[in-house]
mmCIF file of C-alpha atoms in Angstrom:
data_model
loop_
_atom_site.group_PDB
_atom_site.id
_atom_site.type_symbol
_atom_site.label_atom_id
_atom_site.label_comp_id
_atom_site.label_asym_id
_atom_site.label_seq_id
_atom_site.Cartn_x
_atom_site.Cartn_y
_atom_site.Cartn_z
ATOM 1 C CA UNK A 1 124.577 120.893 4.879
ATOM 2 C CA UNK A 2 125.621 121.465 8.575
ATOM 3 C CA UNK A 3 122.292 120.687 10.396
ATOM 4 C CA UNK A 4 124.538 119.349 13.390
ATOM 5 C CA UNK A 5 123.021 121.484 16.133
ATOM 6 C CA UNK A 6 124.433 124.389 18.513
ATOM 7 C CA UNK A 7 127.726 123.020 18.604
ATOM 8 C CA UNK A 8 127.995 122.283 15.168
ATOM 9 C CA UNK A 9 131.353 120.468 13.757
ATOM 10 C CA UNK A 10 130.379 121.989 10.462
ATOM 11 C CA UNK A 11 130.254 125.661 11.705
ATOM 12 C CA UNK A 12 133.320 124.916 13.698
ATOM 13 C CA UNK A 13 135.276 124.298 10.434
ATOM 14 C CA UNK A 14 133.734 127.481 8.777
ATOM 15 C CA UNK A 15 134.796 129.563 11.699
ATOM 16 C CA UNK A 16 138.519 129.001 10.727
ATOM 17 C CA UNK A 17 137.804 130.527 7.030
ATOM 18 C CA UNK A 18 138.142 134.260 6.507
ATOM 19 C CA UNK A 19 135.596 136.687 7.312
ATOM 20 C CA UNK A 20 133.517 134.268 9.215
ATOM 21 C CA UNK A 21 131.710 136.127 12.099
ATOM 22 C CA UNK A 22 130.674 134.077 15.092
ATOM 23 C CA UNK A 23 128.900 134.885 18.428
ATOM 24 C CA UNK A 24 127.616 132.759 21.427
ATOM 25 C CA UNK A 25 126.169 133.979 24.529
ATOM 26 C CA UNK A 26 125.115 131.834 27.700
ATOM 27 C CA UNK A 27 122.631 133.488 30.004
ATOM 28 C CA UNK A 28 123.395 133.132 33.503
ATOM 29 C CA UNK A 29 120.546 130.802 34.348
ATOM 30 C CA UNK A 30 120.150 127.030 33.586
ATOM 31 C CA UNK A 31 117.552 124.713 33.653
ATOM 32 C CA UNK A 32 116.657 121.362 35.362
ATOM 33 C CA UNK A 33 113.678 119.136 34.533
ATOM 34 C CA UNK A 34 111.289 117.709 37.314
ATOM 35 C CA UNK A 35 108.072 115.969 36.915
ATOM 36 C CA UNK A 36 104.455 115.787 38.341
ATOM 37 C CA UNK A 37 103.148 112.464 38.020
ATOM 38 C CA UNK A 38 99.537 111.510 37.244
ATOM 39 C CA UNK A 39 97.008 111.254 40.269
ATOM 40 C CA UNK A 40 96.320 107.819 41.853
ATOM 41 C CA UNK A 41 93.347 107.336 39.559
ATOM 42 C CA UNK A 42 95.498 108.102 36.596
ATOM 43 C CA UNK A 43 94.495 111.567 35.700
ATOM 44 C CA UNK A 44 96.168 114.951 35.447
ATOM 45 C CA UNK A 45 97.136 116.438 38.761
ATOM 46 C CA UNK A 46 96.639 119.935 37.565
ATOM 47 C CA UNK A 47 94.681 121.575 34.657
ATOM 48 C CA UNK A 48 96.249 120.009 31.517
ATOM 49 C CA UNK A 49 95.186 122.596 28.692
ATOM 50 C CA UNK A 50 97.436 125.365 29.878
ATOM 51 C CA UNK A 51 101.092 126.480 30.341
ATOM 52 C CA UNK A 52 101.540 126.687 33.958
ATOM 53 C CA UNK A 53 104.056 129.386 35.094
ATOM 54 C CA UNK A 54 105.316 130.059 38.654
ATOM 55 C CA UNK A 55 107.111 133.507 37.871
ATOM 56 C CA UNK A 56 109.566 134.586 40.271
ATOM 57 C CA UNK A 57 111.355 137.779 39.106
ATOM 58 C CA UNK A 58 114.761 136.371 38.270
ATOM 59 C CA UNK A 59 113.531 132.610 38.073
ATOM 60 C CA UNK A 60 110.730 130.457 37.338
ATOM 61 C CA UNK A 61 109.151 127.200 37.251
ATOM 62 C CA UNK A 62 106.906 125.965 34.331
ATOM 63 C CA UNK A 63 104.966 122.801 33.855
ATOM 64 C CA UNK A 64 103.567 121.283 30.512
ATOM 65 C CA UNK A 65 101.460 118.418 30.107
ATOM 66 C CA UNK A 66 102.273 114.959 28.649
ATOM 67 C CA UNK A 67 100.271 112.174 26.809
ATOM 68 C CA UNK A 68 100.571 109.940 29.784
ATOM 69 C CA UNK A 69 98.967 112.597 31.999
ATOM 70 C CA UNK A 70 102.204 113.653 33.797
ATOM 71 C CA UNK A 71 103.726 116.970 33.702
ATOM 72 C CA UNK A 72 107.203 117.837 32.772
ATOM 73 C CA UNK A 73 108.393 120.820 34.834
ATOM 74 C CA UNK A 74 111.406 122.758 34.269
ATOM 75 C CA UNK A 75 113.104 125.070 36.959
ATOM 76 C CA UNK A 76 114.825 128.032 35.057
ATOM 77 C CA UNK A 77 117.207 129.227 37.872
ATOM 78 C CA UNK A 78 120.612 131.070 38.269
ATOM 79 C CA UNK A 79 123.861 129.098 38.301
ATOM 80 C CA UNK A 80 125.116 131.229 41.054
ATOM 81 C CA UNK A 81 124.085 133.655 43.932
ATOM 82 C CA UNK A 82 121.211 133.383 46.090
ATOM 83 C CA UNK A 83 119.236 131.420 45.584
ATOM 84 C CA UNK A 84 120.772 129.197 42.717
ATOM 85 C CA UNK A 85 121.742 125.896 41.729
ATOM 86 C CA UNK A 86 125.010 126.503 43.584
ATOM 87 C CA UNK A 87 123.212 127.348 46.876
ATOM 88 C CA UNK A 88 120.812 124.430 47.000
ATOM 89 C CA UNK A 89 123.338 121.551 48.145
ATOM 90 C CA UNK A 90 121.152 119.207 50.273
ATOM 91 C CA UNK A 91 117.773 117.554 49.912
ATOM 92 C CA UNK A 92 116.443 119.521 52.836
ATOM 93 C CA UNK A 93 117.460 123.023 51.369
ATOM 94 C CA UNK A 94 115.633 121.889 47.950
ATOM 95 C CA UNK A 95 112.518 120.967 50.212
ATOM 96 C CA UNK A 96 112.696 124.208 52.116
ATOM 97 C CA UNK A 97 113.098 126.223 48.849
ATOM 98 C CA UNK A 98 110.197 124.806 47.162
ATOM 99 C CA UNK A 99 108.172 125.141 50.296
ATOM 100 C CA UNK A 100 108.806 128.546 50.391
ATOM 101 C CA UNK A 101 108.943 129.707 47.037
ATOM 102 C CA UNK A 102 106.501 127.473 44.855
ATOM 103 C CA UNK A 103 104.300 125.890 47.943
ATOM 104 C CA UNK A 104 101.190 125.188 45.759
ATOM 105 C CA UNK A 105 103.273 123.106 43.498
ATOM 106 C CA UNK A 106 105.129 121.099 46.047
ATOM 107 C CA UNK A 107 102.218 118.406 46.809
ATOM 108 C CA UNK A 108 102.358 117.505 43.136
ATOM 109 C CA UNK A 109 106.173 117.281 42.904
ATOM 110 C CA UNK A 110 106.189 113.693 44.353
ATOM 111 C CA UNK A 111 110.069 113.025 43.813
ATOM 112 C CA UNK A 112 111.256 116.432 44.107
ATOM 113 C CA UNK A 113 114.481 115.637 46.130
ATOM 114 C CA UNK A 114 115.560 112.716 44.313
ATOM 115 C CA UNK A 115 114.822 114.333 40.661
ATOM 116 C CA UNK A 116 116.488 117.397 41.779
ATOM 117 C CA UNK A 117 119.971 115.768 42.353
ATOM 118 C CA UNK A 118 119.583 112.937 39.786
ATOM 119 C CA UNK A 119 118.694 115.124 36.859
ATOM 120 C CA UNK A 120 121.178 117.283 35.126
ATOM 121 C CA UNK A 121 121.504 120.847 35.321
ATOM 122 C CA UNK A 122 121.831 122.444 31.725
ATOM 123 C CA UNK A 123 122.978 125.428 30.175
ATOM 124 C CA UNK A 124 121.123 127.952 27.560
ATOM 125 C CA UNK A 125 123.106 129.402 24.710
ATOM 126 C CA UNK A 126 122.516 131.708 21.841
ATOM 127 C CA UNK A 127 124.362 131.345 18.769
ATOM 128 C CA UNK A 128 124.688 133.845 15.848
ATOM 129 C CA UNK A 129 126.896 133.561 12.869
ATOM 130 C CA UNK A 130 127.668 134.801 9.601
ATOM 131 C CA UNK A 131 127.652 133.754 6.585
ATOM 132 C CA UNK A 132 125.767 130.602 6.704
ATOM 133 C CA UNK A 133 126.704 129.944 3.055
ATOM 134 C CA UNK A 134 130.416 129.435 2.089
ATOM 135 C CA UNK A 135 131.521 127.594 -1.100
ATOM 136 C CA UNK A 136 130.015 124.108 -0.857
ATOM 137 C CA UNK A 137 128.859 124.604 2.845
ATOM 138 C CA UNK A 138 125.380 125.507 4.115
ATOM 139 C CA UNK A 139 124.472 125.913 7.863
ATOM 140 C CA UNK A 140 120.785 125.257 8.680
ATOM 141 C CA UNK A 141 118.885 125.022 11.811
ATOM 142 C CA UNK A 142 120.477 125.354 15.324
ATOM 143 C CA UNK A 143 123.978 125.208 13.461
ATOM 144 C CA UNK A 144 123.019 128.638 12.030
ATOM 145 C CA UNK A 145 120.807 130.154 14.949
ATOM 146 C CA UNK A 146 120.694 128.344 18.130
ATOM 147 C CA UNK A 147 118.196 130.164 20.491
ATOM 148 C CA UNK A 148 117.086 129.795 24.167
ATOM 149 C CA UNK A 149 113.613 127.903 24.438
ATOM 150 C CA UNK A 150 111.393 130.609 25.694
ATOM 151 C CA UNK A 151 109.329 131.076 22.567
ATOM 152 C CA UNK A 152 109.274 127.430 21.641
ATOM 153 C CA UNK A 153 110.422 128.186 18.187
ATOM 154 C CA UNK A 154 113.881 126.503 17.924
ATOM 155 C CA UNK A 155 112.774 123.461 15.993
ATOM 156 C CA UNK A 156 110.078 125.390 14.048
ATOM 157 C CA UNK A 157 112.842 128.081 12.936
ATOM 158 C CA UNK A 158 114.916 125.101 11.629
ATOM 159 C CA UNK A 159 111.860 123.525 9.613
ATOM 160 C CA UNK A 160 111.260 127.122 8.293
ATOM 161 C CA UNK A 161 114.850 127.218 7.094
ATOM 162 C CA UNK A 162 114.068 123.929 4.961
ATOM 163 C CA UNK A 163 110.442 125.248 3.900
ATOM 164 C CA UNK A 164 112.040 128.583 2.841
ATOM 165 C CA UNK A 165 114.920 127.056 0.883
ATOM 166 C CA UNK A 166 112.697 124.516 -0.859
ATOM 167 C CA UNK A 167 110.503 127.782 -2.067
ATOM 168 C CA UNK A 168 113.626 129.300 -3.298
ATOM 169 C CA UNK A 169 114.707 126.100 -5.212
ATOM 170 C CA UNK A 170 111.364 126.088 -6.821
ATOM 171 C CA UNK A 171 111.547 129.802 -7.579
ATOM 172 C CA UNK A 172 114.944 129.707 -9.182
ATOM 173 C CA UNK A 173 114.441 126.241 -10.812
ATOM 174 C CA UNK A 174 116.943 124.317 -8.817
ATOM 175 C CA UNK A 175 119.606 126.917 -9.187
ATOM 176 C CA UNK A 176 121.724 126.256 -5.974
ATOM 177 C CA UNK A 177 123.911 129.369 -6.173
ATOM 178 C CA UNK A 178 120.868 131.759 -6.352
ATOM 179 C CA UNK A 179 118.654 129.874 -4.095
ATOM 180 C CA UNK A 180 121.390 129.728 -1.338
ATOM 181 C CA UNK A 181 122.159 133.335 -1.734
ATOM 182 C CA UNK A 182 118.634 134.261 -1.246
ATOM 183 C CA UNK A 183 118.241 131.669 1.700
ATOM 184 C CA UNK A 184 121.074 133.456 3.549
ATOM 185 C CA UNK A 185 119.771 137.081 3.009
ATOM 186 C CA UNK A 186 116.279 136.039 3.948
ATOM 187 C CA UNK A 187 116.797 133.738 6.916
ATOM 188 C CA UNK A 188 119.924 135.518 8.663
ATOM 189 C CA UNK A 189 117.434 138.301 9.578
ATOM 190 C CA UNK A 190 114.819 136.086 10.869
ATOM 191 C CA UNK A 191 117.233 133.854 12.933
ATOM 192 C CA UNK A 192 118.537 137.005 14.545
ATOM 193 C CA UNK A 193 114.920 138.047 15.289
ATOM 194 C CA UNK A 194 113.820 134.989 16.875
ATOM 195 C CA UNK A 195 116.980 134.830 19.029
ATOM 196 C CA UNK A 196 116.137 138.207 20.390
ATOM 197 C CA UNK A 197 112.577 137.580 20.969
ATOM 198 C CA UNK A 198 113.271 134.419 22.622
ATOM 199 C CA UNK A 199 115.646 136.111 25.185
ATOM 200 C CA UNK A 200 112.939 138.877 25.592
ATOM 201 C CA UNK A 201 110.260 136.394 26.204
ATOM 202 C CA UNK A 202 112.258 134.836 29.237
ATOM 203 C CA UNK A 203 112.199 138.194 30.981
ATOM 204 C CA UNK A 204 108.206 138.329 30.181
ATOM 205 C CA UNK A 205 107.565 134.738 31.617
ATOM 206 C CA UNK A 206 109.687 134.805 34.618
ATOM 207 C CA UNK A 207 109.019 138.265 35.777
ATOM 208 C CA UNK A 208 106.338 140.518 33.972
ATOM 209 C CA UNK A 209 103.486 137.899 33.890
ATOM 210 C CA UNK A 210 103.292 138.597 37.486
ATOM 211 C CA UNK A 211 102.809 142.556 37.179
ATOM 212 C CA UNK A 212 99.243 143.981 37.004
ATOM 213 C CA UNK A 213 100.250 146.533 34.636
ATOM 214 C CA UNK A 214 101.653 143.987 32.104
ATOM 215 C CA UNK A 215 98.425 141.950 32.482
ATOM 216 C CA UNK A 216 96.173 144.801 31.801
ATOM 217 C CA UNK A 217 98.262 145.703 28.725
ATOM 218 C CA UNK A 218 97.580 142.003 27.506
ATOM 219 C CA UNK A 219 94.092 142.422 28.043
ATOM 220 C CA UNK A 220 93.900 145.386 25.936
ATOM 221 C CA UNK A 221 95.857 143.984 23.167
ATOM 222 C CA UNK A 222 93.554 140.753 23.232
ATOM 223 C CA UNK A 223 90.527 143.256 22.909
ATOM 224 C CA UNK A 224 92.189 145.052 20.123
ATOM 225 C CA UNK A 225 92.668 141.617 18.415
ATOM 226 C CA UNK A 226 89.087 140.503 18.941
ATOM 227 C CA UNK A 227 87.664 143.614 17.288
ATOM 228 C CA UNK A 228 90.359 144.338 14.657
ATOM 229 C CA UNK A 229 91.856 140.899 14.065
ATOM 230 C CA UNK A 230 93.474 142.108 10.658
ATOM 231 C CA UNK A 231 95.033 145.342 12.003
ATOM 232 C CA UNK A 232 96.147 144.231 15.393
ATOM 233 C CA UNK A 233 97.660 141.044 16.373
ATOM 234 C CA UNK A 234 99.493 140.380 19.615
ATOM 235 C CA UNK A 235 103.186 139.840 19.005
ATOM 236 C CA UNK A 236 103.132 136.273 20.480
ATOM 237 C CA UNK A 237 100.350 135.241 18.084
ATOM 238 C CA UNK A 238 102.369 136.626 15.167
ATOM 239 C CA UNK A 239 105.291 134.762 15.916
ATOM 240 C CA UNK A 240 103.392 131.499 17.064
ATOM 241 C CA UNK A 241 100.314 131.304 14.889
ATOM 242 C CA UNK A 242 101.012 133.172 11.637
ATOM 243 C CA UNK A 243 103.205 132.932 8.584
ATOM 244 C CA UNK A 244 104.769 136.221 9.229
ATOM 245 C CA UNK A 245 108.502 136.164 9.120
ATOM 246 C CA UNK A 246 110.061 136.355 12.405
ATOM 247 C CA UNK A 247 111.785 139.890 11.560
ATOM 248 C CA UNK A 248 108.428 141.181 10.401
ATOM 249 C CA UNK A 249 106.689 140.168 13.521
ATOM 250 C CA UNK A 250 109.536 141.619 15.469
ATOM 251 C CA UNK A 251 109.464 145.109 14.047
ATOM 252 C CA UNK A 252 105.597 145.429 14.209
ATOM 253 C CA UNK A 253 106.000 144.108 17.837
ATOM 254 C CA UNK A 254 108.196 146.991 18.543
ATOM 255 C CA UNK A 255 105.637 149.391 17.041
ATOM 256 C CA UNK A 256 102.856 148.151 18.961
ATOM 257 C CA UNK A 257 104.934 148.181 22.290
ATOM 258 C CA UNK A 258 105.617 151.910 21.695
ATOM 259 C CA UNK A 259 101.838 152.524 21.477
ATOM 260 C CA UNK A 260 101.168 150.387 24.474
ATOM 261 C CA UNK A 261 103.721 152.053 26.427
ATOM 262 C CA UNK A 262 102.249 155.458 25.826
ATOM 263 C CA UNK A 263 98.555 153.878 26.351
ATOM 264 C CA UNK A 264 99.743 152.451 29.633
ATOM 265 C CA UNK A 265 101.064 155.518 30.918
ATOM 266 C CA UNK A 266 97.565 157.257 30.884
ATOM 267 C CA UNK A 267 95.912 158.155 34.185
ATOM 268 C CA UNK A 268 94.092 155.375 35.846
ATOM 269 C CA UNK A 269 94.536 153.224 33.282
ATOM 270 C CA UNK A 270 94.508 149.901 35.494
ATOM 271 C CA UNK A 271 90.885 150.928 36.538
ATOM 272 C CA UNK A 272 89.690 152.376 33.541
ATOM 273 C CA UNK A 273 91.136 150.384 30.595
ATOM 274 C CA UNK A 274 87.805 148.769 29.317
ATOM 275 C CA UNK A 275 86.703 152.719 28.286
ATOM 276 C CA UNK A 276 89.634 153.556 26.162
ATOM 277 C CA UNK A 277 89.244 154.238 22.368
ATOM 278 C CA UNK A 278 90.527 151.081 21.010
ATOM 279 C CA UNK A 279 89.969 152.385 17.273
ATOM 280 C CA UNK A 280 92.144 155.231 17.917
ATOM 281 C CA UNK A 281 94.880 152.751 19.147
ATOM 282 C CA UNK A 282 94.745 150.694 15.880
ATOM 283 C CA UNK A 283 94.870 153.742 13.772
ATOM 284 C CA UNK A 284 98.024 154.857 15.220
ATOM 285 C CA UNK A 285 99.651 151.383 14.285
ATOM 286 C CA UNK A 286 98.730 152.377 10.679
ATOM 287 C CA UNK A 287 100.488 155.602 10.465
#
């Protein structure tokens, strides 16, 4: 079993075999971790029960709470261009950039200049390959399907590989040949789906969450789920909080988005969204 990560040595050996397909894609953004320490009285500096996002179109800053009441912040930022990791070369440039771009975060980033230059800048890669099973070698987890982190599903996708393979071994009475054939057929489609979903969610997080029309659409979808929980579940909830396969959630999400694209084109939808016929929208999904 090759469970040795995105740069798997096992996969590298398999790449040299006949008819092995391999693809990797680096996005033009990297990331750097920063921190928000607890307040002087030992409490959280900002609201702890939330994912904090500062969306800025082509880049973003996020913050997630830790058990010690600090926050880990991550700057997702282009490697080159203006602005970028390449363009911020001095402590003063970093400070000025955060003053201009993330002004409400700056008072909490107590060590911004030191951390910016001390902490590494890392890249983000997506890996797709096929087959995952060849002779006595099997790929699992990131070795088979490394993804960018924007759905928070990378580790979970690896655990799902283990879970599904275990179910298949039970189903086929520990027949490894049959179980592994089904494992590859089942999970390859899901690995590709979550890879694509994660890339799309980056655009959503850094850009769309600042768009009024997008936020109204999310309100409509939340209301649909509240009134018709078994008929309409938002894509994020399907991926994160249900047992649906990633590939199934992805396909349902595409249908939902096509319907919502039409709904959001209706006249005065931003002002009158609360008055639309929600049942009609749900019925369209069932067609």
